[in-house]
Short mmCIF file of C-alpha atoms in Angstrom, two decimals:
data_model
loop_
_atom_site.label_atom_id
_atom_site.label_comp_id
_atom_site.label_asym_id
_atom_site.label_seq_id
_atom_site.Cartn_x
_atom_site.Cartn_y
_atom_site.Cartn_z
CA UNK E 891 108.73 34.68 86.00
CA UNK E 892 105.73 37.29 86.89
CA UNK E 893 103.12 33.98 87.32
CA UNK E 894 105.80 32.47 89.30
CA UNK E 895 106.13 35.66 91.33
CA UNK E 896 102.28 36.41 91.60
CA UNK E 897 101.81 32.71 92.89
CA UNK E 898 104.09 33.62 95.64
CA UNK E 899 102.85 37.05 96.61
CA UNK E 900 99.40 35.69 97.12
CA UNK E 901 100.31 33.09 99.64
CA UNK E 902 100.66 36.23 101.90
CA UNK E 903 97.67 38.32 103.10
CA UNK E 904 95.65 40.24 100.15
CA UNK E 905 96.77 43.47 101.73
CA UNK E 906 100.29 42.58 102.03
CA UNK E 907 100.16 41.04 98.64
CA UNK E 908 99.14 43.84 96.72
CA UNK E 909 101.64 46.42 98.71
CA UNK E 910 104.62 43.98 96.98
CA UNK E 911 103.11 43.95 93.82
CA UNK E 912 102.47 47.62 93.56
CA UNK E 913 105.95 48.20 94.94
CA UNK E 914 107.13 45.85 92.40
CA UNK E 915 105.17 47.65 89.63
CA UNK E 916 106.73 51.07 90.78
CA UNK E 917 109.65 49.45 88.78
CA UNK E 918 107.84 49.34 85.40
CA UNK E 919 108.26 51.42 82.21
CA UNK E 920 104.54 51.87 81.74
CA UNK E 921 101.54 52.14 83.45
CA UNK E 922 97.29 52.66 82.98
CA UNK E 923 97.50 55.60 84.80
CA UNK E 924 99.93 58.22 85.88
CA UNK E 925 99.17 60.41 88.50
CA UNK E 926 101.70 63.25 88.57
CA UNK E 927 101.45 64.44 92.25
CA UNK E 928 100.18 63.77 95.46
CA UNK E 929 98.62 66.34 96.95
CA UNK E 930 94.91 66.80 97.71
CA UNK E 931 94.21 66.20 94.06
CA UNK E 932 96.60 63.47 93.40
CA UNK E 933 95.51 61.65 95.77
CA UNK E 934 92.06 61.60 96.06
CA UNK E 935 91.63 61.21 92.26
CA UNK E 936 93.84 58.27 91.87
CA UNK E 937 91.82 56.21 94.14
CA UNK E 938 88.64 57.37 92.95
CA UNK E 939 90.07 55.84 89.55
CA UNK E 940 90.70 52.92 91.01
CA UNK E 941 87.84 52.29 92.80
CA UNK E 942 85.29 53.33 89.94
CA UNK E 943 86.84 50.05 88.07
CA UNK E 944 86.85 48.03 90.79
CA UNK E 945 82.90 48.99 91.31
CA UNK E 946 82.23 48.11 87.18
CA UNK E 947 83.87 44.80 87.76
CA UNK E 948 86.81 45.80 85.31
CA UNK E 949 89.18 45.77 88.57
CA UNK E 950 92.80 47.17 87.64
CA UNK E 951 95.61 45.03 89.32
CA UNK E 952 97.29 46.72 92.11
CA UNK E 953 100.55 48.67 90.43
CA UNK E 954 98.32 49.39 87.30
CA UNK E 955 97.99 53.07 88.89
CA UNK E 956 101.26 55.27 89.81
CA UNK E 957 101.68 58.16 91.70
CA UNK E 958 104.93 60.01 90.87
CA UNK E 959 105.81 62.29 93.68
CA UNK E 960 109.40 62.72 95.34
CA UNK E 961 107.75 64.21 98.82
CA UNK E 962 108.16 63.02 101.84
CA UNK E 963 105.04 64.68 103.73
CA UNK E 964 101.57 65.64 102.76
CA UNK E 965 99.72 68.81 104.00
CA UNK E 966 96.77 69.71 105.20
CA UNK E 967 97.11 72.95 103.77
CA UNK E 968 93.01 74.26 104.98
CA UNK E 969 94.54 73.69 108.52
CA UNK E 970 97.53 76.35 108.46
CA UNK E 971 94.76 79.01 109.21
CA UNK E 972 94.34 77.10 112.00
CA UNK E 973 97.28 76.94 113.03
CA UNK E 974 97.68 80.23 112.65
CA UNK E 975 94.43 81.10 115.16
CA UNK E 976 95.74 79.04 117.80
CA UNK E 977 93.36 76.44 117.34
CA UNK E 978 95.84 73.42 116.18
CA UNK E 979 99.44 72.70 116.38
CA UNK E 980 101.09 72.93 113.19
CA UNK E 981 102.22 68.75 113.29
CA UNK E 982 98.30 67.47 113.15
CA UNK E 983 98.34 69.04 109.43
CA UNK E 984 101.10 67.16 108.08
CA UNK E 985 101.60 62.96 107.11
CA UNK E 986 104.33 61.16 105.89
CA UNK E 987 103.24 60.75 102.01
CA UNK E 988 104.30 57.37 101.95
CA UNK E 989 101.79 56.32 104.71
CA UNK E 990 98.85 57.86 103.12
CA UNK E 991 99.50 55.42 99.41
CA UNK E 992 97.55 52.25 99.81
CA UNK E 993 98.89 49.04 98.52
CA UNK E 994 96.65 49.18 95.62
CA UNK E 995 98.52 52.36 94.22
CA UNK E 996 102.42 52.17 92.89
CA UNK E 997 104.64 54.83 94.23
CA UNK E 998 107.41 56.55 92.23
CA UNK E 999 109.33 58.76 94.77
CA UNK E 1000 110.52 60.95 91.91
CA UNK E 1001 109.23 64.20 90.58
CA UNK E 1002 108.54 64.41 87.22
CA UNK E 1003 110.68 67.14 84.89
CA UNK E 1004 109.14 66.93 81.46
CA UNK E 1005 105.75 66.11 79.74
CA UNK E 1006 106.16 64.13 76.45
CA UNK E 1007 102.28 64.04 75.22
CA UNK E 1008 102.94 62.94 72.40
CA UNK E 1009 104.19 59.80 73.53
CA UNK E 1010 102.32 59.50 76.44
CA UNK E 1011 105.60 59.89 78.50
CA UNK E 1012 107.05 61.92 81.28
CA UNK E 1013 110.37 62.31 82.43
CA UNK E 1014 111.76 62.09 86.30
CA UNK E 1015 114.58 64.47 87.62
CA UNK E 1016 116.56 60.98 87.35
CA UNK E 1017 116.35 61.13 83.97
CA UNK E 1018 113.73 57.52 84.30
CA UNK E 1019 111.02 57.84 81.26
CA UNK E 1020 107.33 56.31 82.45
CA UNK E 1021 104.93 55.81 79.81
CA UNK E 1022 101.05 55.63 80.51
CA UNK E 1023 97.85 54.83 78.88
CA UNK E 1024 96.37 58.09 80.51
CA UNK E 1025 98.12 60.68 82.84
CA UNK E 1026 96.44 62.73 85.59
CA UNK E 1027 98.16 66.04 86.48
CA UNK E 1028 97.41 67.22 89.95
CA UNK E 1029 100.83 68.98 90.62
CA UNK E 1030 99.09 72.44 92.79
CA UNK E 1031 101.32 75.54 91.98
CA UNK E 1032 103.63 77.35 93.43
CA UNK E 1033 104.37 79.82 95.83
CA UNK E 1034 106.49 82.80 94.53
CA UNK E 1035 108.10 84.33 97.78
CA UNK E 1036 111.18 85.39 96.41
CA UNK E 1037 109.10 87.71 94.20
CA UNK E 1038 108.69 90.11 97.13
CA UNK E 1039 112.11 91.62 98.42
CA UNK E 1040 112.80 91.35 101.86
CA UNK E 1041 110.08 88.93 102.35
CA UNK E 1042 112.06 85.77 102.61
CA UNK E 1043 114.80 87.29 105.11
CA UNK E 1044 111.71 88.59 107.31
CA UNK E 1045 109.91 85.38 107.79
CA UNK E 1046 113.29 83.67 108.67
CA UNK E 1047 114.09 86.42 111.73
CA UNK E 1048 111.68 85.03 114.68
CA UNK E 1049 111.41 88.73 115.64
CA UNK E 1050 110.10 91.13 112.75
CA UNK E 1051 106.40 90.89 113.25
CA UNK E 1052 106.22 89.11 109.42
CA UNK E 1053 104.16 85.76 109.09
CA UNK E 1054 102.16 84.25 106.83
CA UNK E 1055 99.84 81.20 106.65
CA UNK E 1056 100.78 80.21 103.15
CA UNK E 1057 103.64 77.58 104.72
CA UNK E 1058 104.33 75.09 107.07
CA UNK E 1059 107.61 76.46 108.14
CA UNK E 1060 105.71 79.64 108.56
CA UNK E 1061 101.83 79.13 109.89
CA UNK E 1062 102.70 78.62 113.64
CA UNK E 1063 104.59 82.05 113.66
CA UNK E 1064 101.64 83.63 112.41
CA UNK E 1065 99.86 82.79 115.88
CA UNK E 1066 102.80 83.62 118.00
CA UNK E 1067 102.77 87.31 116.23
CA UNK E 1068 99.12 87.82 116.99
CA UNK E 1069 99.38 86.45 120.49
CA UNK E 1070 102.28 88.37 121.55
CA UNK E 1071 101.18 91.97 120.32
CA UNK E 1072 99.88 94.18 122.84
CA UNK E 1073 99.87 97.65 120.30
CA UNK E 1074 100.09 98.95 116.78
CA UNK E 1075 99.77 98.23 113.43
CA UNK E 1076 98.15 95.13 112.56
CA UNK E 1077 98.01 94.85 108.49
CA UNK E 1078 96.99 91.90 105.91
CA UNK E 1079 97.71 91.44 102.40
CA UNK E 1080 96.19 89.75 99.48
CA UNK E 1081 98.17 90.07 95.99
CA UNK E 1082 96.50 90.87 92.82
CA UNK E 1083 95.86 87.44 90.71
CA UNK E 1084 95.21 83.53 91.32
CA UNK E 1085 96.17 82.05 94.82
CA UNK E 1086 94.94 78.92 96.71
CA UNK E 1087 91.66 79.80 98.56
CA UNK E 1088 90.76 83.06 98.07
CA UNK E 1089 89.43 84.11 100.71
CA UNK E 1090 92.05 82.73 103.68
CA UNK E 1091 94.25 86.25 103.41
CA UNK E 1092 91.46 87.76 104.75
CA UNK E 1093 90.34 84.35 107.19
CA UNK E 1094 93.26 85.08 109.76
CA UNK E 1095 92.65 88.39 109.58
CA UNK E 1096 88.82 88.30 111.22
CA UNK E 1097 90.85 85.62 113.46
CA UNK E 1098 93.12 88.07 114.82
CA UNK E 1099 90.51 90.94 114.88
CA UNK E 1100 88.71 89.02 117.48
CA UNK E 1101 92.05 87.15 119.76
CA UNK E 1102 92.61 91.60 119.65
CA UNK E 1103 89.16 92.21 120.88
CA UNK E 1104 88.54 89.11 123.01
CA UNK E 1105 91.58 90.00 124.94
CA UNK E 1106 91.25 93.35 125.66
CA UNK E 1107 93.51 94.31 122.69
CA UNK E 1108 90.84 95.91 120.55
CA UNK E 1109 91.55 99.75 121.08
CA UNK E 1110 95.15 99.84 121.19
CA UNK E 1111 95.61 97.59 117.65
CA UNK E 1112 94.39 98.80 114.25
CA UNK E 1113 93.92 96.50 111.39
CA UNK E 1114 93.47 96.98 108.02
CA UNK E 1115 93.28 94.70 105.00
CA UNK E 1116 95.16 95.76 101.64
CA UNK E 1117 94.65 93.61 98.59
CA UNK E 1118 95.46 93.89 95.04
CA UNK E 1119 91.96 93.14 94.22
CA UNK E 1120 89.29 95.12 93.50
CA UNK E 1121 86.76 94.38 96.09
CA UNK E 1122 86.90 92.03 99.18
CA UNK E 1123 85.70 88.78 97.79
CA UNK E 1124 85.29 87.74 94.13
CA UNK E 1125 81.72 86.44 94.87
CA UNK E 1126 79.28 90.08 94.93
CA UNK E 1127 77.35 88.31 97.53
CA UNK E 1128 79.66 87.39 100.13
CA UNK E 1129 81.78 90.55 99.00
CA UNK E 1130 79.02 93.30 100.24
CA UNK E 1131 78.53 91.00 103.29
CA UNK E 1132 82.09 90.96 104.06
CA UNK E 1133 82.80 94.52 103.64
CA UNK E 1134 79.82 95.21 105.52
CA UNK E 1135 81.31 93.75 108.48
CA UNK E 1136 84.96 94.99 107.81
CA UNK E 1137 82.69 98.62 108.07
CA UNK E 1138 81.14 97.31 111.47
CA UNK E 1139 84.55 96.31 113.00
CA UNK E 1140 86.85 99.11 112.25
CA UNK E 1141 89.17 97.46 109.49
CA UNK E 1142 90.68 99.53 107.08
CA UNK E 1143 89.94 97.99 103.37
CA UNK E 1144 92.80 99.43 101.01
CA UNK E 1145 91.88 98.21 97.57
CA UNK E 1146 93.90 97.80 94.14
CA UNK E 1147 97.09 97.87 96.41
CA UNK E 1148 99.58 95.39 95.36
CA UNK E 1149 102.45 94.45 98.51
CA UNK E 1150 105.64 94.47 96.27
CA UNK E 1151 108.67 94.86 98.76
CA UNK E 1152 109.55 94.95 102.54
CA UNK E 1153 112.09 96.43 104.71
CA UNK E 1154 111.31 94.41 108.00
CA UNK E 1155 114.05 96.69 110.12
CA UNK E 1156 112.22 99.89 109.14
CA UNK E 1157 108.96 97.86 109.53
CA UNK E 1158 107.84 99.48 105.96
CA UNK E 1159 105.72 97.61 103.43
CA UNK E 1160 105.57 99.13 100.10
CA UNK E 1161 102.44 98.77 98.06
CA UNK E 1162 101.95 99.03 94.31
CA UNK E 1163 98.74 101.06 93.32
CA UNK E 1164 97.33 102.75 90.25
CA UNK E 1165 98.96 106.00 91.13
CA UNK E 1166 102.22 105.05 92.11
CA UNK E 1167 103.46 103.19 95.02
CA UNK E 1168 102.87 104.02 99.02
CA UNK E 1169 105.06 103.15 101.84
CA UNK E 1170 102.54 102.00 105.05
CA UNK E 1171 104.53 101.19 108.79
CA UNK E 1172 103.32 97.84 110.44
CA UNK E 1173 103.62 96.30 113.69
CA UNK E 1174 102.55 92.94 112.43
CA UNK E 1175 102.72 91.80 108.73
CA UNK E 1176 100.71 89.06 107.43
CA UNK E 1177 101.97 88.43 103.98
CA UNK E 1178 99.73 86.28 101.29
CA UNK E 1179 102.17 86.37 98.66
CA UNK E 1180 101.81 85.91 94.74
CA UNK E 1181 101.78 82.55 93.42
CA UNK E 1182 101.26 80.77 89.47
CA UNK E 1183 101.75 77.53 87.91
CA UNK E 1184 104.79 75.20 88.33
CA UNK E 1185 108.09 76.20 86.16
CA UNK E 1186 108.15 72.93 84.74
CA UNK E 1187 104.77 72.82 83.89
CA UNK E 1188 104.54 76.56 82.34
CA UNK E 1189 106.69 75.46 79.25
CA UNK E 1190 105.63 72.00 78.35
CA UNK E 1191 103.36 71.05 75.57
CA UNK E 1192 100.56 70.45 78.17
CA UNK E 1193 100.31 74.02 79.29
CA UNK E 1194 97.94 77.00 77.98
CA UNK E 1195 99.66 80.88 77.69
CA UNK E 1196 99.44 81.28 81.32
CA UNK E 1197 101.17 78.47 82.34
CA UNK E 1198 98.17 76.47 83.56
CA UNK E 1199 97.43 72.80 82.13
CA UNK E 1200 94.89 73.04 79.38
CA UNK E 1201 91.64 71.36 80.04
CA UNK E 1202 88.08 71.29 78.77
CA UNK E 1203 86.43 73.11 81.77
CA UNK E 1204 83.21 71.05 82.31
CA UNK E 1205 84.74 67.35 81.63
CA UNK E 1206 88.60 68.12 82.96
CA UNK E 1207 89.93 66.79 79.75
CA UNK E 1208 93.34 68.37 77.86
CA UNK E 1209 91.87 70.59 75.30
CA UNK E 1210 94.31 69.48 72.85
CA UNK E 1211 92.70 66.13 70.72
CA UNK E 1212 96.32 65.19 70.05
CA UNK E 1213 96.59 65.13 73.91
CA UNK E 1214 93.53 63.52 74.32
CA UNK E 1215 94.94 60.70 77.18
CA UNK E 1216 96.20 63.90 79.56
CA UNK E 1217 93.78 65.00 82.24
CA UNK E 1218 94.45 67.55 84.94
CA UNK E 1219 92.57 69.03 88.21
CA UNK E 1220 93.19 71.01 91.28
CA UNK E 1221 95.70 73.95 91.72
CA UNK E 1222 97.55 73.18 88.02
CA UNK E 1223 94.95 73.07 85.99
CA UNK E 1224 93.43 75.86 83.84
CA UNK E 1225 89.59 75.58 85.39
CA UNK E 1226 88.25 79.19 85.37
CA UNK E 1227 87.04 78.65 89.18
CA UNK E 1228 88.80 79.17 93.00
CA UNK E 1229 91.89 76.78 93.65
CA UNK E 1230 90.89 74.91 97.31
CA UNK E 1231 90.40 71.38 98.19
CA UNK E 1232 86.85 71.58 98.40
CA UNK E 1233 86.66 72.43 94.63
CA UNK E 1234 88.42 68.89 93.90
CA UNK E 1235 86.09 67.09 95.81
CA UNK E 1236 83.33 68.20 92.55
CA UNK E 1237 86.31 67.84 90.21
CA UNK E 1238 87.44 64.25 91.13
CA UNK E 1239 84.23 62.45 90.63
CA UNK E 1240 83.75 64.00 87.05
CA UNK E 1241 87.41 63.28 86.10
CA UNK E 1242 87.78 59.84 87.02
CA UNK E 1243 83.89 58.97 85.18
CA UNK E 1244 85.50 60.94 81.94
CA UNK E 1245 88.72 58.97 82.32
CA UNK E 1246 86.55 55.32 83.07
CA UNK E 1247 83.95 55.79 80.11
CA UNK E 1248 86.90 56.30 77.63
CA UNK E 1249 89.16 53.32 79.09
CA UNK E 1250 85.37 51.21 78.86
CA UNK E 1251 83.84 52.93 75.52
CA UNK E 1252 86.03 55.30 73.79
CA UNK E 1253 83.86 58.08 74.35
CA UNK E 1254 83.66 60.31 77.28
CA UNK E 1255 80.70 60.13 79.94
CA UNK E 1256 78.01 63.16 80.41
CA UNK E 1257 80.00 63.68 83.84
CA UNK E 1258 80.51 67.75 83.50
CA UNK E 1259 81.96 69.59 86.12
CA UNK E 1260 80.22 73.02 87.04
CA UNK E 1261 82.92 75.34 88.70
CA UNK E 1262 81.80 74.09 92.59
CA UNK E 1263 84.18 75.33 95.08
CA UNK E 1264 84.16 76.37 98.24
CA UNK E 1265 85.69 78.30 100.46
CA UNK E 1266 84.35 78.50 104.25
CA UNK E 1267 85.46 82.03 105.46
CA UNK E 1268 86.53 82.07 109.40
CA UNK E 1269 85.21 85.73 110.85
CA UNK E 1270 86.07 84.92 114.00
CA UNK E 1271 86.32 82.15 116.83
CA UNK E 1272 83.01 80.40 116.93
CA UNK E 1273 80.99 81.59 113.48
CA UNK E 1274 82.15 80.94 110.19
CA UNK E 1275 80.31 82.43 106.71
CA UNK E 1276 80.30 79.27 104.03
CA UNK E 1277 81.12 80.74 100.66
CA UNK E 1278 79.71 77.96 98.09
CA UNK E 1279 79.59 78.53 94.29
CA UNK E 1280 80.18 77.87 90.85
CA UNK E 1281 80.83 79.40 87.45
CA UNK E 1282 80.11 82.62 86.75
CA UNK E 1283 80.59 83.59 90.45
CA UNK E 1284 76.90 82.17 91.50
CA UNK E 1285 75.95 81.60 94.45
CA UNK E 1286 75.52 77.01 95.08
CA UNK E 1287 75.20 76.83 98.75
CA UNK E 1288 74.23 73.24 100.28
CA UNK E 1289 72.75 74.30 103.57
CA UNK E 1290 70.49 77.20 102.52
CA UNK E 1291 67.13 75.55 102.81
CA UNK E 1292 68.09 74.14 106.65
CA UNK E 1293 69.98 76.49 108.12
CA UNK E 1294 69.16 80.07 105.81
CA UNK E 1295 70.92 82.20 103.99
CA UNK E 1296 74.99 81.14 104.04
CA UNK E 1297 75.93 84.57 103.95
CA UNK E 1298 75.62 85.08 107.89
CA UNK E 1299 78.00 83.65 109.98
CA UNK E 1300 77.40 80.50 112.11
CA UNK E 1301 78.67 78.29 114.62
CA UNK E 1302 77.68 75.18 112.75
CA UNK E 1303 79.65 76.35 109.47
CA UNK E 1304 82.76 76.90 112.22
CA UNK E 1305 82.85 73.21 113.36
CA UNK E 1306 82.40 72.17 110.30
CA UNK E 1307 86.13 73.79 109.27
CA UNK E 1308 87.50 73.44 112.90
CA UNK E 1309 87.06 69.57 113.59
CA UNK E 1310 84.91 67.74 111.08
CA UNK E 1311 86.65 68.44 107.48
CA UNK E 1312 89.93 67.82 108.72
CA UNK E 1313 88.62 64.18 110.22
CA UNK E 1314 87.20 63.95 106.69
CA UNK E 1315 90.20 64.74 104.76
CA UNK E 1316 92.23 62.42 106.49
CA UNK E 1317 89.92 59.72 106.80
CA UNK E 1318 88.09 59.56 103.38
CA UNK E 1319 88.89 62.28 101.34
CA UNK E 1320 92.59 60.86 100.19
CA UNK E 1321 90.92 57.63 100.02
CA UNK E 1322 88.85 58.68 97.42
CA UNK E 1323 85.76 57.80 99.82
CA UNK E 1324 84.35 61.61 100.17
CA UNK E 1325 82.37 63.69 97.52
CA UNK E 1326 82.17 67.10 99.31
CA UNK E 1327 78.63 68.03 98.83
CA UNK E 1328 77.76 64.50 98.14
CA UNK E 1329 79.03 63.17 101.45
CA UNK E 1330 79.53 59.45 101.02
CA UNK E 1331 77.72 59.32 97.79
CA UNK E 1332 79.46 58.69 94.43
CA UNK E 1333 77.98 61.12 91.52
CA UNK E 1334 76.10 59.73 89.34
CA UNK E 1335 75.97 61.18 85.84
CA UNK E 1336 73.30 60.96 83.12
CA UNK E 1337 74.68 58.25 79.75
#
């Protein structure tokens, strides 16, 4: 029945062909590889798998790769600073999921609710068990809003001066908030602990700093910044740099100070320090609020204490030898290093030549991933400073030697983040077609 069927399916076009077979694939039991989630990690990994085979001339048939996701869009997420600047409407950062899975890739519009590692299953909210050969985790975390009172009802009431850039829903009122206020109290958070992107609390901040300034705003708005961490930015470098220019523009830095509840009618934010709690009165709230790994994720057998999903931190491989098959990347997984999508462009690459060279030789390759990331932090409109590094908080910037020291804030590193990595990220990125650094180059590792 499946030769009959395959004779029939290739009388059609190749591409039109391989969209029917990997739609009827979805319908299998097992698969070569399970991606659990398409995100920014999902995504670009599972075609980077697929198209590391194809280039050994060991081509997996189209369907031999599923991505199990119930979503119907996929974010931009990088862009909701944007948004929240003024510098792109909230619809340019968002896709229809189902748009951006090429025929050669099976969707399973399901999300998965268990982890059964042991044999090499997972489980779907419909109750539908999937088996693999190998499974990729790239699920991102969560965001823990309700974990702030008063929070949720203040970003739902248009008027209350509370925003944040951590949402869709959420990231255009962030730029009607700092467009409309004339006066006041402008303050930003950053909670203690892991978030996506580090430094993007403290991106729209700078943003709003200057709209304030460049609009005659500047003396009759205050802003200050008050995070739960210890210093500005986790990197000393770019940390004495940034507070440096916090110094030079008149921001407030309030460190150690944790936001843990709001009363948006009094306009009060209460903050958690090491001597009690304070009460502070806003005009305008940006919230970053706290976020960890996925509930169903924290207690299955693939997860460390914290929650996150175990894996070897140079080849991206489940530190478990029982588990040996289970591979994870991106926002889930437990690599000591910052959680954006530039990080997965150095993760992907070393993954998917792990994942190949044990499919092809039973051993993993001498792909090893260093801790790259990246996080390009907006201090206003027109100059950007590019953050770059790696484990152990060092310092690996890629334009140094052309354009000096990365530190100081340029125009070049602003169009970079303003119009080309979003053309990137849509055009080659999720197409597994994009190594970050690398450009247009696959890695190469040493055998």
């Amino acid at each position: 029945m499946l030769a009959l069927r395959s004779k029939a399916l290739m009388k059609s076009s190749p591409a039109a062909a391989a969209r029917r077979w990997a739609s009827t694939a979805a319908d299998k039991d097992k698969f070569k590889v399970v991606v659990v989630g398409a995100g920014s990690g999902g995504l670009t990994v599972a075609n980077q798998i697929y198209n590391r085979f194809k280039s050994a001339g060991k081509a997996l048939n189209p369907g031999d790769i599923a991505i199990v996701d119930a979503a119907e869009y996929h974010y931009y997420q990088p862009g909701w600073t944007l948004v929240g600047a003024g510098l792109k409407r909230k619809d340019e950062t968002r896709r229809r999921l189902d748009s951006l899975i090429p025929a050669h890739l099976a969707h399973i519009p399901e999300n998965v609710k268990t982890f059964e590692p042991k044999s090499s299953s997972v489980t779907t909210a419909s109750g539908r068990k999937i088996g693999y050969e190998n499974l990729v985790v790239a699920t991102g975390l969560q965001i823990n809003w309700s974990t702030i009172p008063g929070l949720e009802k203040a970003l739902a009431d248009p008027s209350s001066g509370v925003s944040s850039i951590y949402s869709y829903n959420t990231c255009d009122k962030v730029w009607k908030d700092i467009d409309s206020l004339r006066s006041g109290k402008a303050i930003f958070t950053q909670p203690a602990g892991v978030i996506k992107c580090a430094g993007a609390p403290q991106k729209i901040m700078w943003m709003a700093w200057d709209r304030f300034r460049k609009t005659g705003r500047g003396d009759t708005i205050s802003v200050d910044f008050y995070t739960g961490m210890p210093s500005m930015f986790s990197v000393k470098k770019y940390s004495d740099a940034l507070n440096e220019l916090r110094k030079e523009r008149g921001v407030g830095g309030f460190f150690q100070h944790n936001l843990v509840s709001l009363d948006s009618e009094a306009h009060k934010a209460t903050f958690k320090t090491a001597d009690g709690t304070v009460d502070v009165d806003y005009t305008l709230l940006h919230v970053s609020p706290p976020m960890g790994p996925l509930d169903f994720i924290k207690g299955s057998p693939i997860a460390d204490q914290a929650g996150w999903v175990s894996v070897d931190q140079a080849t991206l491989r489940h530190t478990n030898p029982e588990f040996s098959n289970v591979w994870a990347l991106g926002d889930c997984s437990s690599l000591p290093t910052s959680k954006t999508a530039a990080a997965i462009t150095a993760q992907a690459p070393v993954l998917t030549e792990n994942l190949f060279s044990v499919v092809d030789t039973g051993k993993v390759a001498h792909a090893a991933y260093d801790g790259y990331t990246s996080c390009p932090l907006l201090t206003g409109y027109g100059q950007l400073m590019l953050a770059e590094f790696k484990y152990g908080l060092e310092p690996k910037e890629s334009f140094s030697n052309v354009l000096g020291d990365q530190v100081t804030p340029r125009s070049a590193f602003y169009y970079l983040k303003k119009d080309l990595f979003p053309f990137v990220y849509w055009r080659y990125m999720l197409q597994g077609n994009w190594f970050g650094s690398k450009g247009f180059i696959r890695p190469t590792f040493d055998q």
